[in-house]
Short mmCIF file of C-alpha atoms in Angstrom, two decimals:
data_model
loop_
_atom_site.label_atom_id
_atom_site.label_comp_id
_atom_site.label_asym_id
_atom_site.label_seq_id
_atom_site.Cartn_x
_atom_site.Cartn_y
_atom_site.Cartn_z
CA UNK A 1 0.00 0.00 0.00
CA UNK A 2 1.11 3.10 -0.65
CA UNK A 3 -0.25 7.09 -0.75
CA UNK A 4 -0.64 10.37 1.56
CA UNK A 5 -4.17 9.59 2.38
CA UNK A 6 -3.92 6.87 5.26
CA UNK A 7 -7.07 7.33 7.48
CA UNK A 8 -6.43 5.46 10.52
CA UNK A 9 -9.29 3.35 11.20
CA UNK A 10 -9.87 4.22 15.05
CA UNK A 11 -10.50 7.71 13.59
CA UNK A 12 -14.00 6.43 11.97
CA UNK A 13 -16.89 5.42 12.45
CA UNK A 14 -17.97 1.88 11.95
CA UNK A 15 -20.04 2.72 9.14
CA UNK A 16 -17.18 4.95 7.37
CA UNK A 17 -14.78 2.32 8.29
CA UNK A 18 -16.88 -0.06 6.43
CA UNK A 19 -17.29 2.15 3.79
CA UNK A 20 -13.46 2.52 3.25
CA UNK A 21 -12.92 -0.72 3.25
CA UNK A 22 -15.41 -1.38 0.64
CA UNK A 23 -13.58 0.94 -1.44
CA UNK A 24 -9.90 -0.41 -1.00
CA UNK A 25 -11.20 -3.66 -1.32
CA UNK A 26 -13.03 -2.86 -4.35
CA UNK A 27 -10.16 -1.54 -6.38
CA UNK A 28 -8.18 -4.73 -5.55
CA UNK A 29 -10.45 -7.07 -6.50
CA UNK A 30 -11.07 -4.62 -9.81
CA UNK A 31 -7.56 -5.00 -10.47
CA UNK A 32 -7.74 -8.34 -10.31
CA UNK A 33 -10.64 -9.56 -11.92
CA UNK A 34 -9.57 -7.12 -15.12
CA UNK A 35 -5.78 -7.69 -15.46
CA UNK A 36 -4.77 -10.76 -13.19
CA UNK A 37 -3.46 -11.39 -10.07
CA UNK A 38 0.01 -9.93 -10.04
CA UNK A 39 -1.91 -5.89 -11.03
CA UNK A 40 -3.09 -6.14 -6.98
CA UNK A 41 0.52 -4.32 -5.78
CA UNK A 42 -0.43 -1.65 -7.31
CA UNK A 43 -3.61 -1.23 -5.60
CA UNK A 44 -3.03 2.39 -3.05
CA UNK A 45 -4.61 4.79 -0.59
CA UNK A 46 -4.68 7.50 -3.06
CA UNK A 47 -6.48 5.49 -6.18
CA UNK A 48 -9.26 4.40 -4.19
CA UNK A 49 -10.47 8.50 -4.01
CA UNK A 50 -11.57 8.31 -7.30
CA UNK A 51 -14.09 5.05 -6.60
CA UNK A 52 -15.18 7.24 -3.25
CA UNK A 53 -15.52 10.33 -5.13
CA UNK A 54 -18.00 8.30 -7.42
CA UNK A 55 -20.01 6.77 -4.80
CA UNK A 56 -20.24 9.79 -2.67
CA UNK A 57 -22.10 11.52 -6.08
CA UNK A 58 -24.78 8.70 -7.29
CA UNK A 59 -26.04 8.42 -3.44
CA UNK A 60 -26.59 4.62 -4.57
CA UNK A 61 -23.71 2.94 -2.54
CA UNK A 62 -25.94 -0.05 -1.48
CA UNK A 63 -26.97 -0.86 -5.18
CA UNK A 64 -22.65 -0.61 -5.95
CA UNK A 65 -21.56 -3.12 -3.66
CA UNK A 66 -21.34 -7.14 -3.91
CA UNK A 67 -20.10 -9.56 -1.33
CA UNK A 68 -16.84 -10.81 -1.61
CA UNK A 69 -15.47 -14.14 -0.80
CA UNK A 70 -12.62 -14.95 2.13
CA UNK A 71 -9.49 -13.26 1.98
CA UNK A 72 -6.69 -13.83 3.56
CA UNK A 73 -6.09 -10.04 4.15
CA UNK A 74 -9.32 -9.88 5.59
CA UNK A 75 -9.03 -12.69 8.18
CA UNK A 76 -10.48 -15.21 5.84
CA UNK A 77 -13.62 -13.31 5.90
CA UNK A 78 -16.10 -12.31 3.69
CA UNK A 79 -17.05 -8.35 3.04
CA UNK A 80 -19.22 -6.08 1.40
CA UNK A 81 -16.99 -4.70 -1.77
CA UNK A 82 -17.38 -1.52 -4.09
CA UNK A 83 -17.93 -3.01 -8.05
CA UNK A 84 -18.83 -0.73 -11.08
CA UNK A 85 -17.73 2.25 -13.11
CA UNK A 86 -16.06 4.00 -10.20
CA UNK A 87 -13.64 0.80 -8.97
CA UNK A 88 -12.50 0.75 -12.39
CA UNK A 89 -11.66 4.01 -13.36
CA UNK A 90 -9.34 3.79 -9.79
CA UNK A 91 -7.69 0.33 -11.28
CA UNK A 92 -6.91 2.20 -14.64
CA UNK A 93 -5.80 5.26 -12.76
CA UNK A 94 -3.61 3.51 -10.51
CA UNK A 95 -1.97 0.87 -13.51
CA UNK A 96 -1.19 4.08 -15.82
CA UNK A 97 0.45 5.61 -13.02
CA UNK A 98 2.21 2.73 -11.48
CA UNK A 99 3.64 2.16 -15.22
CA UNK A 100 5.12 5.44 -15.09
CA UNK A 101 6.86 5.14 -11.87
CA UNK A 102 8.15 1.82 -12.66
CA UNK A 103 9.63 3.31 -16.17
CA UNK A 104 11.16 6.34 -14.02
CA UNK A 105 13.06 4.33 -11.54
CA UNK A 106 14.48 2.11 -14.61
CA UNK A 107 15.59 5.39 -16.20
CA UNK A 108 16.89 6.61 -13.26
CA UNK A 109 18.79 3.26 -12.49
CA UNK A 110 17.08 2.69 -8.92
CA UNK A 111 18.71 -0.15 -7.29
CA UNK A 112 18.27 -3.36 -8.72
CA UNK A 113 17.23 -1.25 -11.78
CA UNK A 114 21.00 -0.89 -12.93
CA UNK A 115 21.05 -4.73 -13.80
CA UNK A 116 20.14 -5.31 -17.42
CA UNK A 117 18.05 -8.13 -16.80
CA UNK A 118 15.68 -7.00 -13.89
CA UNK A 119 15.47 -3.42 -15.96
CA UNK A 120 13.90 -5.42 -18.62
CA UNK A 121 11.97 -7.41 -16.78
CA UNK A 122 10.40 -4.32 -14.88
CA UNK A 123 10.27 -2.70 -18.37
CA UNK A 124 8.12 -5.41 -19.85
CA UNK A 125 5.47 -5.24 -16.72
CA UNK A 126 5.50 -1.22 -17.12
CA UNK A 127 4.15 -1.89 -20.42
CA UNK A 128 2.05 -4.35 -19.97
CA UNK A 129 0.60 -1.94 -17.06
CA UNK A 130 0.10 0.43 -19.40
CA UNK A 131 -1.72 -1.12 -21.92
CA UNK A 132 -4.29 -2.91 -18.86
CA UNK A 133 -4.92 0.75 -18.05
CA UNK A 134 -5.62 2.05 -21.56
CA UNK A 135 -8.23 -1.00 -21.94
CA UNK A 136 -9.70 -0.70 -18.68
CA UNK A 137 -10.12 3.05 -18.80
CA UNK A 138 -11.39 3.06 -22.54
CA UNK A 139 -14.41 0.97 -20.97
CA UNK A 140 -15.09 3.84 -18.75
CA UNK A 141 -15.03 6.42 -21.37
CA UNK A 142 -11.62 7.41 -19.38
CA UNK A 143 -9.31 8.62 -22.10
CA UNK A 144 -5.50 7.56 -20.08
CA UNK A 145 -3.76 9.57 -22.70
CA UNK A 146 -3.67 12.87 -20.26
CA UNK A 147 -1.94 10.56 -17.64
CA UNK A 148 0.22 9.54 -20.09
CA UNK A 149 1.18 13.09 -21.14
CA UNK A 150 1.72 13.93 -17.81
CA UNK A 151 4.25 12.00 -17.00
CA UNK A 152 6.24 12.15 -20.58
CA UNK A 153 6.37 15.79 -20.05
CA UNK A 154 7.58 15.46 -16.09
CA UNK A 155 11.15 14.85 -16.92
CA UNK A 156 11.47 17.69 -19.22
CA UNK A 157 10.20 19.90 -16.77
CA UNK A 158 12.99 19.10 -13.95
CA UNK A 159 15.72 19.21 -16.29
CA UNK A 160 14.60 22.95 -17.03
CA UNK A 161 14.21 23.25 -13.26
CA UNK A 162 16.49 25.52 -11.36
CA UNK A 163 16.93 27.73 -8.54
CA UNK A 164 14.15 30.11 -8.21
CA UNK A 165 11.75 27.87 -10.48
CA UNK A 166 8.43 27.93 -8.96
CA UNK A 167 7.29 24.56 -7.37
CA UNK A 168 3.98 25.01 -9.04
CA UNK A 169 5.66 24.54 -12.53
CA UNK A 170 6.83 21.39 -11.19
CA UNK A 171 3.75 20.36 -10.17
CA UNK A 172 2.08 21.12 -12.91
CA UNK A 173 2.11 17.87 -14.77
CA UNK A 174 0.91 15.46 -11.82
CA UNK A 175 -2.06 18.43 -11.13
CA UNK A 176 -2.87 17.64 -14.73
CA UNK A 177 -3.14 14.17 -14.14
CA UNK A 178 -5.30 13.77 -11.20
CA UNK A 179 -7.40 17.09 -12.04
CA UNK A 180 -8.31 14.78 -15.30
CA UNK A 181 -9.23 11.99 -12.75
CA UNK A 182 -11.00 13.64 -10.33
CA UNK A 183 -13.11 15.76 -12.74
CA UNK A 184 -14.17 12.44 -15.36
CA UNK A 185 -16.18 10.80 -11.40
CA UNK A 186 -18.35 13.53 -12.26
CA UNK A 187 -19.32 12.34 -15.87
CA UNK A 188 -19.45 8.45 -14.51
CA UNK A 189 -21.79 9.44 -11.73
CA UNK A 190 -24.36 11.64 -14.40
CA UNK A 191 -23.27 15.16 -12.34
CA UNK A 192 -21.47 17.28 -15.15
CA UNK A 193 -21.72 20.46 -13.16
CA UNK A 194 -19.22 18.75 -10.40
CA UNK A 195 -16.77 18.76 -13.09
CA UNK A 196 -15.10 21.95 -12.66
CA UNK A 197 -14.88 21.92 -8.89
CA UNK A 198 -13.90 18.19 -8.80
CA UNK A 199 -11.20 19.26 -11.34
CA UNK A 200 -9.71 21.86 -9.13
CA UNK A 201 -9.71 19.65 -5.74
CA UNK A 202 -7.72 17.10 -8.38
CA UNK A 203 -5.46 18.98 -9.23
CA UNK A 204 -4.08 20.64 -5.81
CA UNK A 205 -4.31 17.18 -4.35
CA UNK A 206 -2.07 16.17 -6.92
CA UNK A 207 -0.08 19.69 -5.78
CA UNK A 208 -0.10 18.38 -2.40
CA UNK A 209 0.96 14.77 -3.66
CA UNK A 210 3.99 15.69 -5.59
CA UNK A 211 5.18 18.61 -2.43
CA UNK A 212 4.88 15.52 0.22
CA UNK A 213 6.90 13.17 -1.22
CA UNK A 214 9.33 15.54 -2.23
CA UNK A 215 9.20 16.71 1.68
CA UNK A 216 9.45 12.92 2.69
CA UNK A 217 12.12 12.14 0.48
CA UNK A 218 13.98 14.59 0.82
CA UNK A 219 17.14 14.10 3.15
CA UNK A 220 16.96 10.52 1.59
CA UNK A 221 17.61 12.00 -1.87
CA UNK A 222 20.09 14.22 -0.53
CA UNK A 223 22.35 11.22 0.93
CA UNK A 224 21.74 9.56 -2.36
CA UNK A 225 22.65 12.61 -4.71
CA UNK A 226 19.27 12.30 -6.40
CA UNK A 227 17.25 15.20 -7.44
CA UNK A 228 14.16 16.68 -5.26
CA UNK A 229 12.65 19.43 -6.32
CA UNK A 230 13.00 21.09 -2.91
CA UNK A 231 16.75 20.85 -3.35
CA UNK A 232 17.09 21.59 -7.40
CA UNK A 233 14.85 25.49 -6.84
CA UNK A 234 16.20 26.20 -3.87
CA UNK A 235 13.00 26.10 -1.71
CA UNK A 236 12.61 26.20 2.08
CA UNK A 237 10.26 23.57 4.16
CA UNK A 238 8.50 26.87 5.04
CA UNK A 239 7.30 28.43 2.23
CA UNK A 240 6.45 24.39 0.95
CA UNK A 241 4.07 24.24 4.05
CA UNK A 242 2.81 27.82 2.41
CA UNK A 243 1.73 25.89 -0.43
CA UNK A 244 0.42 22.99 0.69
CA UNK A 245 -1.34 25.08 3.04
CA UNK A 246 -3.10 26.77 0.26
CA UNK A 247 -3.69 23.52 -1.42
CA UNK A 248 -5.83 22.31 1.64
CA UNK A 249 -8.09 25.47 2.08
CA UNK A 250 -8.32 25.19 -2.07
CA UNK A 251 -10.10 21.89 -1.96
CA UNK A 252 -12.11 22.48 0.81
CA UNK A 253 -13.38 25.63 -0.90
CA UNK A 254 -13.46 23.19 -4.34
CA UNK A 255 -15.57 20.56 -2.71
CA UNK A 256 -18.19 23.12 -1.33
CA UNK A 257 -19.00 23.89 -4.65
CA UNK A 258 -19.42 20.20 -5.57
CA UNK A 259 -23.08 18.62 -5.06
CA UNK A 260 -22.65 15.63 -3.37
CA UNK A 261 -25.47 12.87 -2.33
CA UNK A 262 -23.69 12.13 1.08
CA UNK A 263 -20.26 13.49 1.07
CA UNK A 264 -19.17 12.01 4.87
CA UNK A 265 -16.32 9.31 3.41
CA UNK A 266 -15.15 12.72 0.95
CA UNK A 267 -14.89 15.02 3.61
CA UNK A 268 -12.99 13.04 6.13
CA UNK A 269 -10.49 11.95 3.45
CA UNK A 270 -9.78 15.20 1.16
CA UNK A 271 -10.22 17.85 4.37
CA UNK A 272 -9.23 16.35 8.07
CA UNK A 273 -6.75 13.28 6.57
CA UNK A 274 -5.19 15.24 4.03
CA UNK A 275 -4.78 17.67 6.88
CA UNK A 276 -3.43 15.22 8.68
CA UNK A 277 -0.91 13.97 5.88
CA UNK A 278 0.88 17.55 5.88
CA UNK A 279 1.39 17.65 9.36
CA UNK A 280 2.84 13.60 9.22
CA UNK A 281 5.18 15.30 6.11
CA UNK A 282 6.04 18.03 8.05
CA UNK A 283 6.25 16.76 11.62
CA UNK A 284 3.70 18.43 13.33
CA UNK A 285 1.12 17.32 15.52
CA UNK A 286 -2.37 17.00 13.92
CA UNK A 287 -4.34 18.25 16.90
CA UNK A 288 -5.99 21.71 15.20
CA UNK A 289 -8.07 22.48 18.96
CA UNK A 290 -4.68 23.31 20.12
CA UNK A 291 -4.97 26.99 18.16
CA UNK A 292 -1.33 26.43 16.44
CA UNK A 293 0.51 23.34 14.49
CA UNK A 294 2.83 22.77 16.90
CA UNK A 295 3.50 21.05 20.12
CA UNK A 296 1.51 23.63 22.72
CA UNK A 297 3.50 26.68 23.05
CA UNK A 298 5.84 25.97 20.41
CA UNK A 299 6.22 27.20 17.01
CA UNK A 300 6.03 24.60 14.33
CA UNK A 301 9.45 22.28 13.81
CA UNK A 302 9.05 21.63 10.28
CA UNK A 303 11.01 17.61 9.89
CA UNK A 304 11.11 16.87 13.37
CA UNK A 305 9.15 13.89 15.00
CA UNK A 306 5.27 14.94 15.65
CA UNK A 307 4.91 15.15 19.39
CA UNK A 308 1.18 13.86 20.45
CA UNK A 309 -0.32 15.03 23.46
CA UNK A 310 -3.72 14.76 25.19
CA UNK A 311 -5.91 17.71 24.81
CA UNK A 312 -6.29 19.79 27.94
CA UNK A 313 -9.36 19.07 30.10
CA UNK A 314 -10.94 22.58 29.56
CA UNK A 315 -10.04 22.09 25.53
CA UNK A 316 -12.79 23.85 23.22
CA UNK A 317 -14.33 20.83 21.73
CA UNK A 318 -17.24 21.76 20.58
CA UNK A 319 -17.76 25.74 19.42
CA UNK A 320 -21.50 27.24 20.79
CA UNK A 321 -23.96 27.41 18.19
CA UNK A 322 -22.86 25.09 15.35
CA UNK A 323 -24.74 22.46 13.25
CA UNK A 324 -23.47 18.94 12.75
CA UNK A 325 -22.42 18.58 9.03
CA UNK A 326 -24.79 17.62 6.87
CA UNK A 327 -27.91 17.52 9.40
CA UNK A 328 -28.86 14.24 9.55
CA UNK A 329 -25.83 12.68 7.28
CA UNK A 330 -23.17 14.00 9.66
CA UNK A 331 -19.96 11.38 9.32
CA UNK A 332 -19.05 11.73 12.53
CA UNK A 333 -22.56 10.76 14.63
CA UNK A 334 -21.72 7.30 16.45
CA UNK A 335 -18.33 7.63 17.08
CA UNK A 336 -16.23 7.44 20.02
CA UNK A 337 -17.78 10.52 21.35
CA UNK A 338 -15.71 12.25 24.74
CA UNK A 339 -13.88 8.97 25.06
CA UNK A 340 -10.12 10.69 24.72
CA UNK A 341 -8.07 7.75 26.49
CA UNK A 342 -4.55 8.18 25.20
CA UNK A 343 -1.47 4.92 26.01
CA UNK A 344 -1.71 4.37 29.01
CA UNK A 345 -4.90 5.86 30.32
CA UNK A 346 -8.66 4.62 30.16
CA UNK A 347 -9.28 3.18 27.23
CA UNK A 348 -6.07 3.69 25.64
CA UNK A 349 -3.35 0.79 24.62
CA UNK A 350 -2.31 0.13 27.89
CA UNK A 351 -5.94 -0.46 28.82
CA UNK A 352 -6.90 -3.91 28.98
CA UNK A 353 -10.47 -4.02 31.20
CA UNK A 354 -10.78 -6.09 34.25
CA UNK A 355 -7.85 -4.13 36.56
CA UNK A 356 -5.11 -6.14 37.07
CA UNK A 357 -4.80 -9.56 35.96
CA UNK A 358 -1.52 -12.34 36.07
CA UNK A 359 0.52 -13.08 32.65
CA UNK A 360 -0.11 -16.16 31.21
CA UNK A 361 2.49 -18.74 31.02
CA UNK A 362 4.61 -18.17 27.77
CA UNK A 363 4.59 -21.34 25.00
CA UNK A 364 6.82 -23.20 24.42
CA UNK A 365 9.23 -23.63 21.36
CA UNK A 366 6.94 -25.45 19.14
CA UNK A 367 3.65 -24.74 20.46
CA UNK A 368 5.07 -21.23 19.90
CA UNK A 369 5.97 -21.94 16.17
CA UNK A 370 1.95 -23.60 15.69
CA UNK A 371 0.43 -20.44 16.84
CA UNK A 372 3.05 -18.28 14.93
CA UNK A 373 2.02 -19.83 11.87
CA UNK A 374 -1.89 -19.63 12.50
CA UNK A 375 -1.26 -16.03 13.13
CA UNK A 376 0.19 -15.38 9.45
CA UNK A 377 -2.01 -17.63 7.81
CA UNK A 378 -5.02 -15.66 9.68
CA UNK A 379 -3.54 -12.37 9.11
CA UNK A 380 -3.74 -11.11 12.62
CA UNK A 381 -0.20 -10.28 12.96
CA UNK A 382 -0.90 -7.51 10.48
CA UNK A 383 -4.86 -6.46 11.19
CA UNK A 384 -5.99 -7.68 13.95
CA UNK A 385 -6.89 -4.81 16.89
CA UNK A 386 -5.00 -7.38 19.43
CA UNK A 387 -3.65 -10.67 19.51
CA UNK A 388 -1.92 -13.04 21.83
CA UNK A 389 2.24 -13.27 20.96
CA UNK A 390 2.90 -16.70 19.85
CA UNK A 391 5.77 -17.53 22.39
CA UNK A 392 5.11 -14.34 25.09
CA UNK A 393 1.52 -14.65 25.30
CA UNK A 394 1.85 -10.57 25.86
CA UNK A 395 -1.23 -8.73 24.26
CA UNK A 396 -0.09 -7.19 20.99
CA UNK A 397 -1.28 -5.00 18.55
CA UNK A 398 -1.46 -5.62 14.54
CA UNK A 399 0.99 -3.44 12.59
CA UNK A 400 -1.47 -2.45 10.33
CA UNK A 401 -4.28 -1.76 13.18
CA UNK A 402 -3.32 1.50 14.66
CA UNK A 403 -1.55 4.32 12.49
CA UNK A 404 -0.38 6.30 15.08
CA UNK A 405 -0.50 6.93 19.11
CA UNK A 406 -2.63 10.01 18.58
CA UNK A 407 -5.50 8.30 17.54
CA UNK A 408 -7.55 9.18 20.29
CA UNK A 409 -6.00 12.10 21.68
CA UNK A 410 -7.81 13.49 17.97
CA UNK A 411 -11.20 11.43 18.21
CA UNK A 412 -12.50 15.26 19.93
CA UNK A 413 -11.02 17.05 16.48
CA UNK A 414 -14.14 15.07 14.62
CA UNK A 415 -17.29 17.02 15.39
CA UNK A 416 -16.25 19.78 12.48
CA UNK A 417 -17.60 22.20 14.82
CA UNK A 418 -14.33 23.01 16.23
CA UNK A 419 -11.94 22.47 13.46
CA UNK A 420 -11.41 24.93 10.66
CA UNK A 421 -12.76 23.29 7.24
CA UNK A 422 -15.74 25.50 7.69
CA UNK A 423 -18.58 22.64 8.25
#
């Protein structure tokens, strides 16, 4: 998995949780129903957008979804998947692209890419990538060619790069790209008039897209002598947090203009977990009640490690006289409500239930092994909320269960009443 959009799940509600999961699940199983098993690594945070984005303007979710069978990533359970239009248009979207990135690490000579033989070997999958992605988007009336343009031109446009180039001109081609994406949900879910707005929010989240990774990656490419954008104009981390600044308010003003049928799943992703995503890029915390970015009476530390914090006890949660988004559609009824335990506190990690209680006796070496291996083949090393260690018998958690300690410390963030996106 991959992308700047990584909702933690503890963050949503069970319904929205659901719902994403339908989504991500969706554009797997597109991928590999269309193209074959091996097209499911590129399946990504980012690509499943457009199938939400889709969804979110028909209003007909229920009538979009079929149950799939077990999977292992799932448990061995069965779920409730997104099919149609908008799954696909995310598999030929995310194919195209993936393509491209695998043909611009073999140019640049990544790694194992310097070897003749694994260069043509990645070679050969870029291009049959591509070609999945043309198909699969001409059945969607998708036309991949922009994406395609995009990223011919995106070379061109770094070597001409130099200090003082604007990062927007940079940008520029991967805007193009996922304004074209963003703006064609609008045509597959009959709303033309969303076009224009959905066009705009594409293209400064692909704005905010190319300025995080570049933010990410940068000290990496700097030990590796390989070119950033940051480095090549000459631009600071502060006037990049400027832009990507601008970028958010931009598509929450973009997405007001958009007529959606219930826009919860949208507006969590594209305003409070993009949010989110620049302050992870940056290093700041993600807590917006505390009146500044930074750790509480501290100016921002643009690339230092986010510091989390509970809020204080007397915090302004909830501002007087505001309306839940949405009336009765508000994403954020029936969730975790004042419950702000934090590691180590009620209802946080370290939080158990039932007071104190004796360790169990740890396995031994093979019974150990047996339970290691029903633990992979189950999956629950990497989702489940908790699980037992094979050999320890210490509660753990699943890597891929909890994105962060903050979790809670932000469940109070989620009314919209006291954050700034305007709800």
């Amino acid at each position: 998995m991959f992308g700047i959009v990584r909702p933690c799940t503890h963050r949503l509600t069970e319904g929205l949780k659901a719902e994403w999961m339908a989504h991500l699940c969706g554009l797997c199983l597109a991928l590999r129903n269309d193209h074959g098993q091996f097209a499911r690594v590129v399946t990504n945070y980012d690509g499943l957008i457009v199938s939400v984005l889709t969804d979110a303007q028909t209003g007909h979710a229920e009538a979009g979804r079929r149950t799939a069978g077990p999977c292992p990533l799932r448990g061995m359970r069965t779920a409730s998947v997104a099919k149609g239009e908008g799954a696909r248009l995310a598999a030929s979207v995310s194919l195209v692209l993936a393509s491209a990135k695998i043909r611009d690490h073999v140019a640049d000579q990544d790694g194992l890419l310097r070897r003749r033989p694994v260069a043509a070997a990645a070679r050969k999958v870029a291009t049959g990538w591509h070609r999945a992605g043309t198909r699969t988007g001409s059945t969607v009336g998708f036309d991949t060619a922009v994406l395609v343009d995009a990223v011919d031109r995106q070379p061109a446009v770094e070597r001409l790069a130099g200090p003082g180039t604007p990062l927007t001109v940079i940008t520029e081609p991967t805007e193009t790209a996922t304004a074209a994406a963003f703006a064609h949900t609008a045509v597959l879910a009959g709303r033309p008039g969303n076009a224009e707005p959905l066009a705009e929010a594409g293209r400064l989240f692909g704005r905010l897209a190319h300025l995080l990774d570049a933010v990410e990656d940068r000290a990496t490419d700097a030990a590796e002598g390989a070119w950033n954008p940051l480095t090549a104009t000459g631009t600071g981390l502060d006037q990049a947090r400027r832009l990507c600044d601008d970028a958010l308010h931009g598509i929450r003003l973009a997405l007001r203009d958009a007529d959606f049928a219930d826009a919860g799943l949208v507006h969590i992703l594209l305003v409070h977990e993009l949010r989110r995503a620049v302050d992870r890029a940056f290093g700041t915390t993600s807590c917006r009640h505390t009146g500044h970015d930074g750790a509480a009476g501290q100016p921002p530390q643009y690339g230092q490690p986010p510091q989390y914090g509970l809020p204080s006890a007397g915090g302004p949660y909830y501002a007087q006289g505001q309306q839940p988004l949405n009336g009765p559609q508000n994403p954020y009824s029936g969730g975790h409500g004042g419950d702000v335990g934090g590691p180590g506190g009620p209802g946080g990690p370290g939080d158990f239930g039932g007071g104190p209680h004796q360790p169990k006796k740890p396995r031994g070496f093979l019974a150990g092994c047996a339970s290691f291996i029903g633990l992979c083949c189950t999956c629950r090393l990497c989702c489940a909320d908790e699980y037992e260690g094979p050999w320890s018998r210490k509660k753990r958690k699943g890597c891929l269960s909890d994105c962060c300690e903050a979790c809670r410390c932000c469940e109070v963030c989620e009314c919209c009443a006291c954050c700034d996106c305007g709800c």
